[in-house]
């Protein structure tokens, strides 16, 4: 019989009866989120509102007597406060002047016109502003007259209806930016009691003008 020989295993020689423990998976360190890139500097909008400079004026003339007459036929009378000057135009001359100024983009020279012998239209030309005021409301300061003119809305008066009593004042800002206070002082000819062809043949003003400086 074969002899039974026990085999003694050393501790180091014992086979593993369990799977060997695996090393834990390597965990990468949490990534710290990087700071967002700095925003590009943008120009700060300019919120400052520029305030237009207040106009200044100097007295050009005071209480100057001026008259504008009502032409016959199709002629037109013009009154330029800036010059100052009055002139009578034929219908052809007036139309030529209108065409010339439209092409050049500049206002016509006269500030007021007076035409139509039947109805007598006294009106303000484009590029101006005016207010019709009662004598008691007429301002004495140039700044007040300019302010009244800018919001006055006067455009035309049908003088055959005699809508403007003496001492009425027009505050006008001319195309050159000058300020005018023109007071109606006298009407020559015409008859308010007639129904037609009764407009004043001549209107007389007392005019003060302040010239815009700068």
PDB file of C-alpha atoms in Angstrom:
ATOM      1  CA  UNK A   1       0.000   0.000   0.000  1.00  0.00           C
ATOM      2  CA  UNK A   2       1.217   3.371  -0.795  1.00  0.00           C
ATOM      3  CA  UNK A   3       2.046   5.407   2.204  1.00  0.00           C
ATOM      4  CA  UNK A   4      -0.069   8.484   2.893  1.00  0.00           C
ATOM      5  CA  UNK A   5       2.105  11.478   3.078  1.00  0.00           C
ATOM      6  CA  UNK A   6       0.435  14.610   4.303  1.00  0.00           C
ATOM      7  CA  UNK A   7       1.286  17.754   2.462  1.00  0.00           C
ATOM      8  CA  UNK A   8       1.704  20.756   4.629  1.00  0.00           C
ATOM      9  CA  UNK A   9       1.169  24.086   2.867  1.00  0.00           C
ATOM     10  CA  UNK A  10       3.017  27.069   4.030  1.00  0.00           C
ATOM     11  CA  UNK A  11       1.136  30.250   4.614  1.00  0.00           C
ATOM     12  CA  UNK A  12       2.729  31.748   1.591  1.00  0.00           C
ATOM     13  CA  UNK A  13       1.883  28.770  -0.536  1.00  0.00           C
ATOM     14  CA  UNK A  14      -1.813  28.529   0.149  1.00  0.00           C
ATOM     15  CA  UNK A  15      -3.895  29.155  -2.909  1.00  0.00           C
ATOM     16  CA  UNK A  16      -6.342  32.015  -2.589  1.00  0.00           C
ATOM     17  CA  UNK A  17      -9.813  30.729  -2.086  1.00  0.00           C
ATOM     18  CA  UNK A  18     -11.289  34.215  -2.596  1.00  0.00           C
ATOM     19  CA  UNK A  19     -10.809  36.634  -5.421  1.00  0.00           C
ATOM     20  CA  UNK A  20      -8.240  39.191  -4.588  1.00  0.00           C
ATOM     21  CA  UNK A  21      -9.599  42.540  -3.622  1.00  0.00           C
ATOM     22  CA  UNK A  22      -9.320  45.055  -6.478  1.00  0.00           C
ATOM     23  CA  UNK A  23      -7.818  48.420  -5.844  1.00  0.00           C
ATOM     24  CA  UNK A  24     -10.450  51.120  -5.776  1.00  0.00           C
ATOM     25  CA  UNK A  25     -10.718  53.051  -9.037  1.00  0.00           C
ATOM     26  CA  UNK A  26      -8.676  56.104  -9.167  1.00  0.00           C
ATOM     27  CA  UNK A  27     -10.897  59.126  -8.807  1.00  0.00           C
ATOM     28  CA  UNK A  28      -9.693  62.294 -10.404  1.00  0.00           C
ATOM     29  CA  UNK A  29      -9.877  65.360  -8.275  1.00  0.00           C
ATOM     30  CA  UNK A  30     -12.979  67.464  -8.898  1.00  0.00           C
ATOM     31  CA  UNK A  31     -12.353  70.138 -11.432  1.00  0.00           C
ATOM     32  CA  UNK A  32     -12.781  73.590 -10.015  1.00  0.00           C
ATOM     33  CA  UNK A  33     -14.791  75.633 -12.519  1.00  0.00           C
ATOM     34  CA  UNK A  34     -12.674  78.353 -13.907  1.00  0.00           C
ATOM     35  CA  UNK A  35     -13.807  81.920 -13.457  1.00  0.00           C
ATOM     36  CA  UNK A  36     -15.745  83.278 -16.425  1.00  0.00           C
ATOM     37  CA  UNK A  37     -13.689  85.431 -18.737  1.00  0.00           C
ATOM     38  CA  UNK A  38     -13.801  89.062 -17.893  1.00  0.00           C
ATOM     39  CA  UNK A  39     -16.300  90.975 -19.974  1.00  0.00           C
ATOM     40  CA  UNK A  40     -14.845  93.317 -22.447  1.00  0.00           C
ATOM     41  CA  UNK A  41     -15.219  96.834 -21.279  1.00  0.00           C
ATOM     42  CA  UNK A  42     -18.004  98.578 -23.156  1.00  0.00           C
ATOM     43  CA  UNK A  43     -18.311 102.334 -23.462  1.00  0.00           C
ATOM     44  CA  UNK A  44     -20.803 103.740 -21.022  1.00  0.00           C
ATOM     45  CA  UNK A  45     -23.554 105.482 -22.940  1.00  0.00           C
ATOM     46  CA  UNK A  46     -23.497 109.205 -22.520  1.00  0.00           C
ATOM     47  CA  UNK A  47     -26.739 110.097 -20.799  1.00  0.00           C
ATOM     48  CA  UNK A  48     -25.916 113.756 -20.502  1.00  0.00           C
ATOM     49  CA  UNK A  49     -28.425 115.818 -22.476  1.00  0.00           C
ATOM     50  CA  UNK A  50     -26.921 118.881 -24.056  1.00  0.00           C
ATOM     51  CA  UNK A  51     -28.911 121.999 -23.370  1.00  0.00           C
ATOM     52  CA  UNK A  52     -29.021 124.418 -26.295  1.00  0.00           C
ATOM     53  CA  UNK A  53     -27.523 127.762 -25.523  1.00  0.00           C
ATOM     54  CA  UNK A  54     -30.000 130.525 -24.851  1.00  0.00           C
ATOM     55  CA  UNK A  55     -29.909 133.024 -27.727  1.00  0.00           C
ATOM     56  CA  UNK A  56     -28.758 136.526 -26.969  1.00  0.00           C
ATOM     57  CA  UNK A  57     -29.963 139.637 -28.742  1.00  0.00           C
ATOM     58  CA  UNK A  58     -28.988 143.234 -29.211  1.00  0.00           C
ATOM     59  CA  UNK A  59     -31.278 146.102 -30.159  1.00  0.00           C
ATOM     60  CA  UNK A  60     -31.115 146.811 -33.896  1.00  0.00           C
ATOM     61  CA  UNK A  61     -33.738 149.565 -34.120  1.00  0.00           C
ATOM     62  CA  UNK A  62     -36.605 150.829 -31.983  1.00  0.00           C
ATOM     63  CA  UNK A  63     -40.039 152.285 -32.777  1.00  0.00           C
ATOM     64  CA  UNK A  64     -39.249 152.456 -36.475  1.00  0.00           C
ATOM     65  CA  UNK A  65     -42.259 153.507 -38.578  1.00  0.00           C
ATOM     66  CA  UNK A  66     -42.934 151.126 -41.483  1.00  0.00           C
ATOM     67  CA  UNK A  67     -45.815 150.824 -43.932  1.00  0.00           C
ATOM     68  CA  UNK A  68     -47.017 148.200 -46.342  1.00  0.00           C
ATOM     69  CA  UNK A  69     -49.466 149.101 -49.104  1.00  0.00           C
ATOM     70  CA  UNK A  70     -52.091 146.955 -50.842  1.00  0.00           C
ATOM     71  CA  UNK A  71     -51.185 146.755 -54.551  1.00  0.00           C
ATOM     72  CA  UNK A  72     -53.771 146.638 -57.289  1.00  0.00           C
ATOM     73  CA  UNK A  73     -54.254 143.690 -59.591  1.00  0.00           C
ATOM     74  CA  UNK A  74     -52.080 140.642 -59.018  1.00  0.00           C
ATOM     75  CA  UNK A  75     -49.098 142.515 -57.565  1.00  0.00           C
ATOM     76  CA  UNK A  76     -47.766 141.659 -54.107  1.00  0.00           C
ATOM     77  CA  UNK A  77     -46.205 143.907 -51.477  1.00  0.00           C
ATOM     78  CA  UNK A  78     -43.463 142.530 -49.237  1.00  0.00           C
ATOM     79  CA  UNK A  79     -42.066 143.823 -45.948  1.00  0.00           C
ATOM     80  CA  UNK A  80     -38.651 142.595 -44.773  1.00  0.00           C
ATOM     81  CA  UNK A  81     -37.992 143.428 -41.117  1.00  0.00           C
ATOM     82  CA  UNK A  82     -34.357 142.270 -41.268  1.00  0.00           C
ATOM     83  CA  UNK A  83     -33.291 144.807 -43.905  1.00  0.00           C
ATOM     84  CA  UNK A  84     -35.601 146.719 -43.162  1.00  0.00           C
ATOM     85  CA  UNK A  85     -37.273 147.356 -46.504  1.00  0.00           C
ATOM     86  CA  UNK A  86     -40.572 147.216 -48.366  1.00  0.00           C
ATOM     87  CA  UNK A  87     -40.945 146.286 -52.000  1.00  0.00           C
ATOM     88  CA  UNK A  88     -43.704 145.833 -54.535  1.00  0.00           C
ATOM     89  CA  UNK A  89     -43.482 142.793 -56.811  1.00  0.00           C
ATOM     90  CA  UNK A  90     -45.323 141.927 -59.973  1.00  0.00           C
ATOM     91  CA  UNK A  91     -46.894 138.497 -60.017  1.00  0.00           C
ATOM     92  CA  UNK A  92     -44.140 137.339 -62.412  1.00  0.00           C
ATOM     93  CA  UNK A  93     -41.376 138.681 -60.183  1.00  0.00           C
ATOM     94  CA  UNK A  94     -42.926 137.044 -57.134  1.00  0.00           C
ATOM     95  CA  UNK A  95     -43.157 133.645 -58.809  1.00  0.00           C
ATOM     96  CA  UNK A  96     -39.571 133.935 -60.050  1.00  0.00           C
ATOM     97  CA  UNK A  97     -38.424 134.781 -56.519  1.00  0.00           C
ATOM     98  CA  UNK A  98     -40.304 131.772 -55.134  1.00  0.00           C
ATOM     99  CA  UNK A  99     -38.706 129.472 -57.711  1.00  0.00           C
ATOM    100  CA  UNK A 100     -35.231 130.845 -57.043  1.00  0.00           C
ATOM    101  CA  UNK A 101     -35.492 130.425 -53.272  1.00  0.00           C
ATOM    102  CA  UNK A 102     -36.932 126.922 -53.588  1.00  0.00           C
ATOM    103  CA  UNK A 103     -33.997 125.861 -55.755  1.00  0.00           C
ATOM    104  CA  UNK A 104     -31.466 127.385 -53.358  1.00  0.00           C
ATOM    105  CA  UNK A 105     -33.262 126.147 -50.234  1.00  0.00           C
ATOM    106  CA  UNK A 106     -33.327 129.598 -48.669  1.00  0.00           C
ATOM    107  CA  UNK A 107     -36.402 131.504 -47.433  1.00  0.00           C
ATOM    108  CA  UNK A 108     -37.774 134.427 -49.390  1.00  0.00           C
ATOM    109  CA  UNK A 109     -36.599 137.840 -48.207  1.00  0.00           C
ATOM    110  CA  UNK A 110     -39.918 139.418 -47.133  1.00  0.00           C
ATOM    111  CA  UNK A 111     -41.345 138.465 -43.747  1.00  0.00           C
ATOM    112  CA  UNK A 112     -44.876 139.750 -44.451  1.00  0.00           C
ATOM    113  CA  UNK A 113     -46.830 139.976 -47.697  1.00  0.00           C
ATOM    114  CA  UNK A 114     -49.980 141.962 -48.544  1.00  0.00           C
ATOM    115  CA  UNK A 115     -52.013 141.185 -51.653  1.00  0.00           C
ATOM    116  CA  UNK A 116     -55.459 140.757 -53.240  1.00  0.00           C
ATOM    117  CA  UNK A 117     -57.242 144.117 -53.570  1.00  0.00           C
ATOM    118  CA  UNK A 118     -60.641 142.492 -52.927  1.00  0.00           C
ATOM    119  CA  UNK A 119     -59.894 140.708 -49.659  1.00  0.00           C
ATOM    120  CA  UNK A 120     -56.562 142.122 -48.563  1.00  0.00           C
ATOM    121  CA  UNK A 121     -54.563 139.155 -47.312  1.00  0.00           C
ATOM    122  CA  UNK A 122     -51.807 140.086 -44.862  1.00  0.00           C
ATOM    123  CA  UNK A 123     -49.709 136.998 -44.235  1.00  0.00           C
ATOM    124  CA  UNK A 124     -46.501 135.541 -42.903  1.00  0.00           C
ATOM    125  CA  UNK A 125     -44.068 133.853 -45.261  1.00  0.00           C
ATOM    126  CA  UNK A 126     -42.637 130.382 -44.628  1.00  0.00           C
ATOM    127  CA  UNK A 127     -39.622 130.131 -42.351  1.00  0.00           C
ATOM    128  CA  UNK A 128     -41.013 132.574 -39.786  1.00  0.00           C
ATOM    129  CA  UNK A 129     -43.078 132.312 -36.614  1.00  0.00           C
ATOM    130  CA  UNK A 130     -45.473 134.924 -35.284  1.00  0.00           C
ATOM    131  CA  UNK A 131     -48.109 135.604 -32.648  1.00  0.00           C
ATOM    132  CA  UNK A 132     -50.947 138.136 -32.777  1.00  0.00           C
ATOM    133  CA  UNK A 133     -51.401 139.744 -29.358  1.00  0.00           C
ATOM    134  CA  UNK A 134     -53.584 142.381 -27.817  1.00  0.00           C
ATOM    135  CA  UNK A 135     -51.762 145.496 -26.710  1.00  0.00           C
ATOM    136  CA  UNK A 136     -52.271 144.642 -23.038  1.00  0.00           C
ATOM    137  CA  UNK A 137     -50.618 141.248 -23.566  1.00  0.00           C
ATOM    138  CA  UNK A 138     -47.679 142.458 -25.624  1.00  0.00           C
ATOM    139  CA  UNK A 139     -44.371 141.579 -23.913  1.00  0.00           C
ATOM    140  CA  UNK A 140     -41.718 144.175 -23.274  1.00  0.00           C
ATOM    141  CA  UNK A 141     -38.760 141.756 -23.130  1.00  0.00           C
ATOM    142  CA  UNK A 142     -37.230 140.273 -26.252  1.00  0.00           C
ATOM    143  CA  UNK A 143     -37.117 136.752 -24.763  1.00  0.00           C
ATOM    144  CA  UNK A 144     -40.840 136.867 -24.003  1.00  0.00           C
ATOM    145  CA  UNK A 145     -41.652 138.141 -27.488  1.00  0.00           C
ATOM    146  CA  UNK A 146     -39.586 135.330 -29.027  1.00  0.00           C
ATOM    147  CA  UNK A 147     -41.334 132.743 -26.866  1.00  0.00           C
ATOM    148  CA  UNK A 148     -44.769 134.081 -27.829  1.00  0.00           C
ATOM    149  CA  UNK A 149     -43.846 134.043 -31.508  1.00  0.00           C
ATOM    150  CA  UNK A 150     -42.707 130.407 -31.425  1.00  0.00           C
ATOM    151  CA  UNK A 151     -46.095 129.197 -30.186  1.00  0.00           C
ATOM    152  CA  UNK A 152     -48.356 131.932 -31.561  1.00  0.00           C
ATOM    153  CA  UNK A 153     -49.477 130.276 -34.771  1.00  0.00           C
ATOM    154  CA  UNK A 154     -50.280 133.462 -36.718  1.00  0.00           C
ATOM    155  CA  UNK A 155     -50.256 132.826 -40.475  1.00  0.00           C
ATOM    156  CA  UNK A 156     -52.649 135.216 -42.234  1.00  0.00           C
ATOM    157  CA  UNK A 157     -55.301 137.868 -41.639  1.00  0.00           C
ATOM    158  CA  UNK A 158     -58.110 138.686 -44.071  1.00  0.00           C
ATOM    159  CA  UNK A 159     -58.006 142.456 -43.702  1.00  0.00           C
ATOM    160  CA  UNK A 160     -61.328 143.002 -45.514  1.00  0.00           C
ATOM    161  CA  UNK A 161     -62.917 141.682 -42.298  1.00  0.00           C
ATOM    162  CA  UNK A 162     -60.972 144.233 -40.259  1.00  0.00           C
ATOM    163  CA  UNK A 163     -59.896 141.606 -37.740  1.00  0.00           C
ATOM    164  CA  UNK A 164     -56.953 143.589 -36.350  1.00  0.00           C
ATOM    165  CA  UNK A 165     -57.722 146.669 -34.259  1.00  0.00           C
ATOM    166  CA  UNK A 166     -55.099 149.409 -33.854  1.00  0.00           C
ATOM    167  CA  UNK A 167     -52.420 148.732 -31.196  1.00  0.00           C
ATOM    168  CA  UNK A 168     -52.526 145.005 -31.932  1.00  0.00           C
ATOM    169  CA  UNK A 169     -48.982 143.590 -31.782  1.00  0.00           C
ATOM    170  CA  UNK A 170     -47.263 140.972 -33.884  1.00  0.00           C
ATOM    171  CA  UNK A 171     -44.304 139.221 -32.262  1.00  0.00           C
ATOM    172  CA  UNK A 172     -42.243 137.719 -35.071  1.00  0.00           C
ATOM    173  CA  UNK A 173     -39.118 135.570 -35.300  1.00  0.00           C
ATOM    174  CA  UNK A 174     -37.690 136.202 -38.759  1.00  0.00           C
ATOM    175  CA  UNK A 175     -35.912 133.707 -40.995  1.00  0.00           C
ATOM    176  CA  UNK A 176     -32.608 135.116 -39.692  1.00  0.00           C
ATOM    177  CA  UNK A 177     -33.590 134.450 -36.088  1.00  0.00           C
ATOM    178  CA  UNK A 178     -34.166 138.111 -35.238  1.00  0.00           C
ATOM    179  CA  UNK A 179     -37.073 139.072 -32.973  1.00  0.00           C
ATOM    180  CA  UNK A 180     -39.569 141.748 -34.020  1.00  0.00           C
ATOM    181  CA  UNK A 181     -42.345 143.498 -32.165  1.00  0.00           C
ATOM    182  CA  UNK A 182     -44.559 145.212 -34.747  1.00  0.00           C
ATOM    183  CA  UNK A 183     -47.544 147.216 -33.552  1.00  0.00           C
ATOM    184  CA  UNK A 184     -50.394 148.191 -35.874  1.00  0.00           C
ATOM    185  CA  UNK A 185     -50.749 151.942 -35.376  1.00  0.00           C
ATOM    186  CA  UNK A 186     -52.786 153.200 -38.358  1.00  0.00           C
ATOM    187  CA  UNK A 187     -54.888 152.044 -41.322  1.00  0.00           C
ATOM    188  CA  UNK A 188     -55.095 154.260 -44.383  1.00  0.00           C
ATOM    189  CA  UNK A 189     -58.081 153.945 -46.751  1.00  0.00           C
ATOM    190  CA  UNK A 190     -60.566 151.132 -46.841  1.00  0.00           C
ATOM    191  CA  UNK A 191     -63.967 151.100 -45.203  1.00  0.00           C
ATOM    192  CA  UNK A 192     -65.021 148.455 -42.690  1.00  0.00           C
ATOM    193  CA  UNK A 193     -68.704 149.176 -43.447  1.00  0.00           C
ATOM    194  CA  UNK A 194     -68.397 148.085 -47.063  1.00  0.00           C
ATOM    195  CA  UNK A 195     -68.781 144.433 -48.054  1.00  0.00           C
ATOM    196  CA  UNK A 196     -66.025 144.234 -50.665  1.00  0.00           C
ATOM    197  CA  UNK A 197     -62.921 146.092 -51.784  1.00  0.00           C
ATOM    198  CA  UNK A 198     -62.812 147.529 -48.298  1.00  0.00           C
ATOM    199  CA  UNK A 199     -59.436 146.354 -46.980  1.00  0.00           C
ATOM    200  CA  UNK A 200     -57.025 149.063 -45.808  1.00  0.00           C
ATOM    201  CA  UNK A 201     -54.978 150.455 -48.662  1.00  0.00           C
ATOM    202  CA  UNK A 202     -52.019 150.914 -46.368  1.00  0.00           C
ATOM    203  CA  UNK A 203     -51.049 149.515 -42.959  1.00  0.00           C
ATOM    204  CA  UNK A 204     -48.659 151.412 -40.746  1.00  0.00           C
ATOM    205  CA  UNK A 205     -46.541 149.751 -38.048  1.00  0.00           C
ATOM    206  CA  UNK A 206     -44.279 150.873 -35.246  1.00  0.00           C
ATOM    207  CA  UNK A 207     -41.487 148.300 -35.205  1.00  0.00           C
ATOM    208  CA  UNK A 208     -38.722 147.335 -32.801  1.00  0.00           C
ATOM    209  CA  UNK A 209     -36.222 144.632 -33.760  1.00  0.00           C
ATOM    210  CA  UNK A 210     -33.622 142.776 -31.707  1.00  0.00           C
ATOM    211  CA  UNK A 211     -30.846 141.176 -33.736  1.00  0.00           C
ATOM    212  CA  UNK A 212     -29.716 137.675 -32.781  1.00  0.00           C
ATOM    213  CA  UNK A 213     -26.087 137.662 -31.688  1.00  0.00           C
ATOM    214  CA  UNK A 214     -23.894 134.647 -32.463  1.00  0.00           C
TER     215      UNK A 214
END
